[in-house]
Short mmCIF file of C-alpha atoms in Angstrom, two decimals:
data_model
loop_
_atom_site.label_atom_id
_atom_site.label_comp_id
_atom_site.label_asym_id
_atom_site.label_seq_id
_atom_site.Cartn_x
_atom_site.Cartn_y
_atom_site.Cartn_z
CA MET A 1 0.62 5.28 27.28
CA ASN A 2 1.12 3.74 23.84
CA LEU A 3 -1.75 1.24 24.01
CA PHE A 4 -1.12 -0.21 20.56
CA ASN A 5 2.58 -0.63 21.40
CA TRP A 6 3.65 0.81 18.06
CA LYS A 7 7.18 1.99 17.42
CA ARG A 8 6.66 3.44 13.96
CA ILE A 9 3.55 4.30 11.96
CA VAL A 10 2.72 5.67 8.52
CA ILE A 11 -0.36 7.86 8.11
CA LYS A 12 -1.78 8.64 4.68
CA VAL A 13 -3.75 11.86 4.13
CA GLY A 14 -5.62 12.49 0.89
CA SER A 15 -6.28 15.53 -1.27
CA ALA A 16 -9.82 16.06 0.05
CA LEU A 17 -8.37 16.70 3.51
CA ILE A 18 -5.58 18.94 2.23
CA ALA A 19 -7.59 21.17 -0.14
CA PRO A 20 -11.29 20.52 0.56
CA ASN A 21 -12.78 23.64 -1.02
CA GLY A 22 -10.76 24.02 -4.21
CA LYS A 23 -9.08 27.19 -3.01
CA GLY A 24 -5.70 25.85 -2.03
CA CYS A 25 -4.57 24.23 1.19
CA SER A 26 -6.64 24.49 4.35
CA SER A 27 -5.70 23.51 7.90
CA HIS A 28 -9.36 22.92 8.82
CA TYR A 29 -9.15 19.11 8.80
CA LEU A 30 -5.40 18.91 9.25
CA LEU A 31 -5.28 20.29 12.80
CA GLY A 32 -6.68 17.10 14.32
CA ILE A 33 -4.29 14.96 12.27
CA ALA A 34 -1.35 17.16 13.27
CA GLN A 35 -2.31 16.88 16.95
CA PHE A 36 -2.43 13.10 16.56
CA ILE A 37 1.06 13.09 15.03
CA VAL A 38 2.38 15.31 17.84
CA ARG A 39 0.83 13.06 20.48
CA CYS A 40 2.29 9.94 18.86
CA ARG A 41 5.75 11.45 18.89
CA GLU A 42 5.32 12.39 22.56
CA LEU A 43 4.55 8.72 23.22
CA GLY A 44 7.77 7.70 21.52
CA VAL A 45 6.15 6.59 18.27
CA GLN A 46 7.96 7.59 15.08
CA VAL A 47 5.67 8.92 12.34
CA VAL A 48 5.96 9.06 8.56
CA LEU A 49 3.36 11.14 6.73
CA VAL A 50 2.28 10.30 3.17
CA SER A 51 0.43 13.36 1.94
CA SER A 52 -1.44 13.80 -1.33
CA GLY A 53 -2.65 17.22 -2.37
CA SER A 54 -0.12 18.97 -4.56
CA VAL A 55 -2.37 19.08 -7.65
CA ALA A 56 -5.45 20.03 -5.61
CA ALA A 57 -3.46 22.68 -3.73
CA GLY A 58 -2.22 24.31 -6.93
CA ALA A 59 -5.34 24.02 -9.08
CA HIS A 60 -6.80 27.39 -8.03
CA LEU A 61 -3.75 29.18 -9.44
CA PHE A 62 -4.60 28.13 -13.01
CA SER A 63 -7.47 29.30 -15.20
CA GLN A 64 -7.98 26.12 -17.24
CA LYS A 65 -11.28 24.41 -16.43
CA GLU A 66 -10.21 21.22 -18.20
CA PRO A 67 -6.45 21.13 -17.61
CA THR A 68 -4.15 19.07 -19.79
CA LEU A 69 -1.66 16.64 -18.30
CA ALA A 70 1.06 19.27 -18.65
CA ILE A 71 -1.05 21.79 -16.73
CA LYS A 72 -1.75 19.23 -14.00
CA LYS A 73 1.99 18.71 -13.63
CA ALA A 74 2.39 22.47 -13.33
CA MET A 75 -0.38 22.50 -10.69
CA ALA A 76 1.57 19.88 -8.76
CA ALA A 77 4.74 21.96 -8.94
CA ALA A 78 2.92 25.07 -7.69
CA GLY A 79 0.87 23.28 -5.06
CA GLN A 80 3.65 21.18 -3.53
CA THR A 81 5.28 24.18 -1.85
CA ASP A 82 1.93 25.34 -0.45
CA MET A 83 1.19 21.85 0.86
CA MET A 84 4.57 21.53 2.58
CA ALA A 85 4.23 25.02 4.06
CA THR A 86 0.79 24.13 5.44
CA TRP A 87 2.10 21.02 7.17
CA ASP A 88 5.24 22.76 8.37
CA LYS A 89 3.36 25.51 10.19
CA LEU A 90 1.35 22.94 12.16
CA PHE A 91 4.44 21.53 13.90
CA ASP A 92 7.17 22.89 16.15
CA PHE A 93 9.63 20.28 14.89
CA PRO A 94 11.23 20.05 11.43
CA THR A 95 9.56 18.37 8.47
CA ALA A 96 11.39 16.91 5.48
CA GLN A 97 10.07 16.47 1.95
CA ILE A 98 10.55 13.27 -0.04
CA LEU A 99 9.14 13.12 -3.57
CA LEU A 100 9.06 9.68 -5.18
CA THR A 101 8.17 7.98 -8.42
CA HIS A 102 7.61 4.27 -8.83
CA ALA A 103 10.99 4.09 -10.54
CA ASP A 104 12.57 5.05 -7.21
CA LEU A 105 10.86 2.13 -5.51
CA ARG A 106 11.03 -0.64 -8.10
CA ASN A 107 14.80 -0.28 -8.50
CA ARG A 108 16.35 -2.21 -5.62
CA ASP A 109 19.32 0.13 -5.06
CA ARG A 110 17.13 3.24 -5.08
CA TYR A 111 14.59 1.51 -2.84
CA ILE A 112 17.28 0.82 -0.25
CA SER A 113 18.41 4.44 -0.55
CA VAL A 114 14.84 5.60 0.18
CA ARG A 115 14.77 3.33 3.26
CA GLN A 116 18.03 4.75 4.54
CA THR A 117 16.83 8.32 4.04
CA ILE A 118 13.60 7.67 5.96
CA PHE A 119 15.48 6.02 8.83
CA SER A 120 17.99 8.88 8.98
CA LEU A 121 15.24 11.51 9.15
CA LEU A 122 13.38 9.63 11.87
CA ASP A 123 16.52 9.05 13.91
CA ASN A 124 17.14 12.80 13.84
CA GLY A 125 13.65 13.69 15.05
CA MET A 126 12.21 14.89 11.74
CA LEU A 127 8.83 14.16 10.17
CA PRO A 128 9.21 12.75 6.65
CA VAL A 129 6.42 14.04 4.40
CA ILE A 130 6.20 11.86 1.30
CA ASN A 131 4.28 12.40 -1.92
CA GLU A 132 4.41 11.06 -5.45
CA ASN A 133 6.41 13.38 -7.68
CA ASP A 134 3.51 14.27 -9.97
CA THR A 135 5.55 16.90 -11.80
CA VAL A 136 7.82 14.32 -13.46
CA THR A 137 5.83 11.07 -13.40
CA THR A 138 4.71 9.33 -16.57
CA ASP A 139 2.40 6.36 -17.11
CA THR A 140 5.35 4.00 -16.86
CA LEU A 141 6.87 5.65 -13.78
CA LYS A 142 3.91 6.46 -11.55
CA VAL A 143 2.33 4.54 -8.71
CA GLY A 144 -0.90 6.36 -9.55
CA ASP A 145 -2.41 6.78 -6.10
CA ASN A 146 -1.03 7.53 -2.66
CA ASP A 147 -2.92 4.68 -0.98
CA ASN A 148 -0.65 2.12 -2.64
CA LEU A 149 2.31 4.46 -2.26
CA SER A 150 1.67 4.62 1.49
CA ALA A 151 1.76 0.82 1.71
CA MET A 152 5.05 0.69 -0.18
CA VAL A 153 6.43 3.39 2.13
CA ALA A 154 5.17 1.53 5.21
CA ALA A 155 7.01 -1.58 4.04
CA ALA A 156 10.16 0.38 3.24
CA ALA A 157 10.01 2.08 6.66
CA ASP A 158 9.42 -1.20 8.54
CA ALA A 159 6.33 0.36 10.10
CA ASP A 160 4.15 -1.37 12.68
CA ALA A 161 0.96 0.27 11.47
CA LEU A 162 -0.48 2.02 8.42
CA ILE A 163 -3.37 4.42 8.96
CA ILE A 164 -5.22 5.39 5.77
CA CYS A 165 -7.56 8.37 6.10
CA SER A 166 -10.81 8.19 4.15
CA ASP A 167 -14.06 10.17 3.89
CA VAL A 168 -16.00 7.32 5.52
CA ASP A 169 -15.49 5.43 8.78
CA GLY A 170 -13.94 2.39 7.10
CA LEU A 171 -14.84 -0.47 4.79
CA TYR A 172 -18.57 -1.14 4.47
CA ASP A 173 -20.28 -4.15 2.95
CA LYS A 174 -21.79 -1.72 0.42
CA ASN A 175 -21.39 1.95 -0.49
CA PRO A 176 -22.52 3.97 2.58
CA HIS A 177 -23.07 7.07 0.43
CA THR A 178 -25.89 5.38 -1.46
CA ASN A 179 -27.08 2.67 0.96
CA ASP A 180 -28.52 3.58 4.34
CA ASN A 181 -28.29 -0.03 5.53
CA ALA A 182 -24.57 -0.38 4.81
CA GLN A 183 -22.71 -2.16 7.61
CA LEU A 184 -19.20 -1.22 8.74
CA LEU A 185 -16.66 -4.04 8.94
CA SER A 186 -14.69 -3.37 12.09
CA TRP A 187 -11.98 -5.89 11.23
CA VAL A 188 -10.85 -8.01 8.31
CA SER A 189 -8.77 -11.13 8.89
CA LYS A 190 -8.16 -11.95 5.21
CA ILE A 191 -8.39 -9.89 2.04
CA ASP A 192 -10.05 -11.93 -0.69
CA GLU A 193 -12.39 -11.41 -3.64
CA LYS A 194 -15.35 -10.81 -1.32
CA ILE A 195 -13.54 -7.93 0.36
CA TYR A 196 -12.60 -6.41 -3.00
CA ALA A 197 -16.22 -6.75 -4.15
CA MET A 198 -17.25 -4.42 -1.31
CA ALA A 199 -15.01 -1.64 -2.61
CA GLY A 200 -16.60 0.88 -4.96
CA GLY A 201 -15.08 3.75 -6.93
CA ALA A 202 -13.68 7.05 -5.74
CA THR A 203 -16.09 9.32 -3.88
CA SER A 204 -13.87 12.38 -3.64
CA GLN A 205 -13.86 14.89 -6.48
CA VAL A 206 -10.20 15.80 -5.94
CA GLY A 207 -8.60 12.46 -5.09
CA THR A 208 -7.28 9.71 -7.36
CA GLY A 209 -7.97 6.78 -5.06
CA GLY A 210 -11.16 5.05 -3.97
CA MET A 211 -11.87 2.23 -1.55
CA LYS A 212 -10.39 -0.30 -3.97
CA THR A 213 -6.93 1.30 -3.83
CA LYS A 214 -7.18 1.33 -0.04
CA ILE A 215 -7.86 -2.42 -0.05
CA GLU A 216 -4.90 -2.92 -2.39
CA ALA A 217 -2.76 -0.92 0.03
CA ALA A 218 -4.02 -2.97 2.97
CA GLU A 219 -3.13 -6.18 1.14
CA LYS A 220 0.41 -4.94 0.52
CA ALA A 221 0.88 -3.75 4.10
CA THR A 222 -0.63 -6.70 5.96
CA SER A 223 1.51 -9.17 4.00
CA HIS A 224 4.50 -7.30 5.46
CA GLY A 225 3.11 -7.79 8.97
CA ILE A 226 1.76 -4.25 9.24
CA ASN A 227 -1.51 -3.54 11.06
CA THR A 228 -3.61 -1.48 8.67
CA PHE A 229 -6.52 0.82 9.47
CA ILE A 230 -8.97 2.68 7.26
CA VAL A 231 -10.43 5.53 9.32
CA ASN A 232 -12.48 8.67 8.80
CA GLY A 233 -9.93 11.47 8.49
CA PHE A 234 -12.56 14.22 8.72
CA THR A 235 -13.27 13.68 12.42
CA GLU A 236 -10.90 14.01 15.36
CA LEU A 237 -12.73 11.16 17.08
CA SER A 238 -10.89 8.69 14.84
CA PHE A 239 -7.51 9.83 16.10
CA ASN A 240 -8.61 10.13 19.73
CA MET A 241 -9.80 6.53 19.60
CA LEU A 242 -6.50 5.36 18.13
CA LEU A 243 -4.66 7.09 20.96
CA GLU A 244 -6.93 5.25 23.39
CA GLY A 245 -6.02 1.95 21.78
CA LYS A 246 -9.42 1.56 20.15
CA ASN A 247 -10.33 0.80 16.54
CA PRO A 248 -12.30 3.71 15.00
CA GLY A 249 -12.78 2.14 11.57
CA THR A 250 -11.70 -1.05 9.83
CA HIS A 251 -8.69 -2.93 11.12
CA PHE A 252 -6.98 -5.27 8.65
CA GLN A 253 -5.12 -8.00 10.51
CA PRO A 254 -1.47 -8.54 9.53
CA TYR A 255 -0.11 -11.87 8.35
CA GLU A 256 0.96 -14.13 11.20
CA GLU A 257 4.03 -14.99 9.14
CA PRO A 258 4.96 -11.86 7.16
CA MET A 259 6.80 -12.14 3.88
CA GLN A 260 10.53 -11.63 3.99
CA GLU A 261 11.50 -8.07 3.13
CA HIS A 262 13.15 -8.74 -0.24
CA LEU A 263 10.34 -11.10 -1.30
CA HIS A 264 7.73 -8.53 -0.31
CA TRP A 265 9.54 -5.90 -2.37
CA MET A 266 9.68 -8.26 -5.34
CA THR A 267 5.97 -9.12 -5.05
CA HIS A 268 4.36 -5.80 -4.17
CA THR A 269 6.75 -3.00 -5.17
CA SER A 270 8.96 -4.13 -8.04
CA LYS A 271 7.19 -3.86 -11.39
CA ALA A 272 7.54 -6.61 -13.98
CA GLN A 273 9.15 -5.27 -17.15
CA GLY A 274 8.16 -8.31 -19.18
CA GLU A 275 6.79 -11.84 -19.06
CA VAL A 276 8.23 -15.30 -19.54
CA ILE A 277 5.49 -17.75 -20.51
CA VAL A 278 5.78 -21.50 -19.97
CA GLU A 279 3.63 -24.46 -20.98
CA ASN A 280 0.36 -25.00 -19.11
CA ASP A 281 1.63 -28.36 -17.83
CA PHE A 282 4.76 -26.80 -16.31
CA ASN A 283 4.98 -28.29 -12.78
CA THR A 284 8.46 -27.36 -11.56
CA ALA A 285 8.43 -25.62 -8.18
CA LEU A 286 9.86 -22.15 -8.69
CA ASP A 287 11.85 -21.76 -5.49
CA ALA A 288 15.42 -22.69 -4.67
CA ALA A 289 15.26 -25.12 -7.61
CA SER A 290 14.57 -22.35 -10.09
CA GLU A 291 17.60 -23.46 -12.10
CA GLU A 292 15.24 -26.10 -13.50
CA LEU A 293 13.47 -23.43 -15.55
CA THR A 294 15.21 -23.77 -18.87
CA ALA A 295 14.88 -21.95 -22.15
CA GLN A 296 13.36 -25.10 -23.68
CA GLU A 297 10.38 -24.83 -21.33
CA ILE A 298 9.60 -21.26 -22.39
CA VAL A 299 6.75 -20.86 -24.88
CA LYS A 300 7.35 -17.17 -25.57
CA VAL A 301 8.81 -13.98 -24.16
CA GLU A 302 6.83 -10.75 -23.97
CA GLY A 303 8.04 -7.25 -23.24
CA ASP A 304 11.43 -5.59 -23.46
CA PHE A 305 13.65 -6.20 -20.43
CA ALA A 306 17.33 -6.23 -19.60
CA VAL A 307 19.48 -8.40 -17.36
CA GLY A 308 18.55 -7.64 -13.76
CA ASP A 309 15.00 -6.47 -14.50
CA THR A 310 12.01 -8.01 -12.75
CA ILE A 311 9.90 -10.35 -14.89
CA LEU A 312 6.67 -12.25 -14.40
CA VAL A 313 6.73 -16.00 -14.98
CA ARG A 314 3.31 -17.36 -15.92
CA LYS A 315 1.67 -20.26 -17.68
CA ASP A 316 0.18 -19.91 -21.16
CA ASP A 317 -3.33 -19.96 -19.62
CA GLY A 318 -2.55 -16.84 -17.59
CA THR A 319 -1.74 -18.49 -14.25
CA LYS A 320 0.90 -16.38 -12.50
CA LEU A 321 3.73 -18.43 -11.02
CA ALA A 322 6.38 -16.00 -9.82
CA LYS A 323 8.08 -12.63 -10.09
CA ALA A 324 11.83 -12.84 -10.35
CA LYS A 325 15.03 -11.11 -11.36
CA SER A 326 16.00 -12.10 -14.88
CA ASN A 327 19.52 -13.23 -15.71
CA TYR A 328 18.80 -12.82 -19.42
CA SER A 329 17.70 -9.96 -21.61
CA SER A 330 14.41 -10.43 -23.45
CA CYS A 331 16.32 -10.45 -26.75
CA LEU A 332 18.66 -13.30 -25.78
CA LEU A 333 15.94 -15.28 -24.04
CA SER A 334 13.65 -15.02 -27.07
CA PHE A 335 16.50 -16.20 -29.30
CA LEU A 336 17.16 -19.24 -27.10
CA ALA A 337 13.47 -20.08 -26.72
CA ASP A 338 13.08 -20.11 -30.53
CA GLN A 339 15.99 -22.47 -31.13
CA GLN A 340 15.15 -25.93 -32.43
CA ASP A 341 18.58 -27.31 -31.51
CA LYS A 342 18.14 -28.36 -27.87
CA ASP A 343 21.83 -29.20 -27.44
CA PHE A 344 22.84 -25.71 -28.55
CA THR A 345 20.36 -24.13 -26.13
CA GLN A 346 21.58 -26.28 -23.26
CA LYS A 347 25.22 -25.41 -23.93
CA MET A 348 24.39 -21.70 -23.98
CA GLN A 349 22.48 -21.93 -20.72
CA ASN A 350 25.27 -23.92 -19.08
CA LYS A 351 27.56 -20.97 -19.80
CA THR A 352 25.20 -18.17 -18.76
CA GLY A 353 23.43 -19.81 -15.83
CA PRO A 354 19.76 -20.16 -14.84
CA VAL A 355 17.01 -18.04 -16.40
CA ILE A 356 16.06 -16.62 -13.01
CA SER A 357 18.00 -16.27 -9.76
CA ASP A 358 17.07 -18.51 -6.86
CA LYS A 359 17.81 -15.70 -4.39
CA ASN A 360 15.63 -13.18 -6.23
CA ILE A 361 12.31 -14.90 -6.77
CA ALA A 362 8.90 -14.44 -5.18
CA VAL A 363 6.54 -17.35 -5.76
CA LEU A 364 2.98 -16.16 -6.31
CA GLU A 365 -0.24 -17.85 -5.31
CA ALA A 366 -1.83 -19.25 -8.46
CA SER A 367 -3.90 -16.43 -9.92
#
């Protein structure tokens, strides 16, 4: 019986579970996770697996004690095949590899293509195994950690639940590794500054994410209406409890009114390529009336962006107002914003249309 009544879940497994001893992949901790995935599928629940571990899996093949970025990319290339082979041998159904960069997700057309690929694999009974493409990522193209990647994937896959495996039982009010009196939060109804304050740094020696990135992922997922769990991935009890419909760790409650899909993508997945800064006393509501944002109201333009890129609209004091698709390049918008002749600017904008599109804008809470 599927007690949680899920139809589709995403489970994120970190490097410490994949390659715990620094000698390549190990199935020691993965067997319990694999059994959970098998049981979910038997219950009619579709599963997407986001798996870190390529760098950790390939590290033992290289002699460098302090590897350069190029060597780490080579480790990822060598370790990815070992990681996929390790997962593949644990199942009697086919797995499928998807390697992503943030560029694949922040571009709307490529994002939709990723969605379609995931749906096609699931519909044909396969297990998508997704990882960041560490071999080709750069600072401008990478997500950086698979916690946030798993949330983006969960949103793209229209998942009901996101299960993030950790090395602790969930979110504590303080670091349980250094505080014996730390208390586990069994559920979180709202993610705010207090929740983020409870998150410390990374505890794993081989992972790139800590509790903070898991909270970031939970915030992304819950705003899409996705139940999110942080559980201890090192014990089978966590997965047995989930199958029993029980919460083994911290359950982050989803929004009662989830964000629309394209607005969620704009807010949490698309990356702003530049900023449009308006006066601090700018009071126009940036929604369907976004045509009211004119070049005359722009103080300055930062960054280098093209028509169609996502931009951040903020006040001069730093208050973030919205993320939106730009109908102007940064070059043209800067030119218009610098013009002293208001009539000329208005005539130009009448020809080219609004600065941002009313159908491609996500209004942000003041921050």
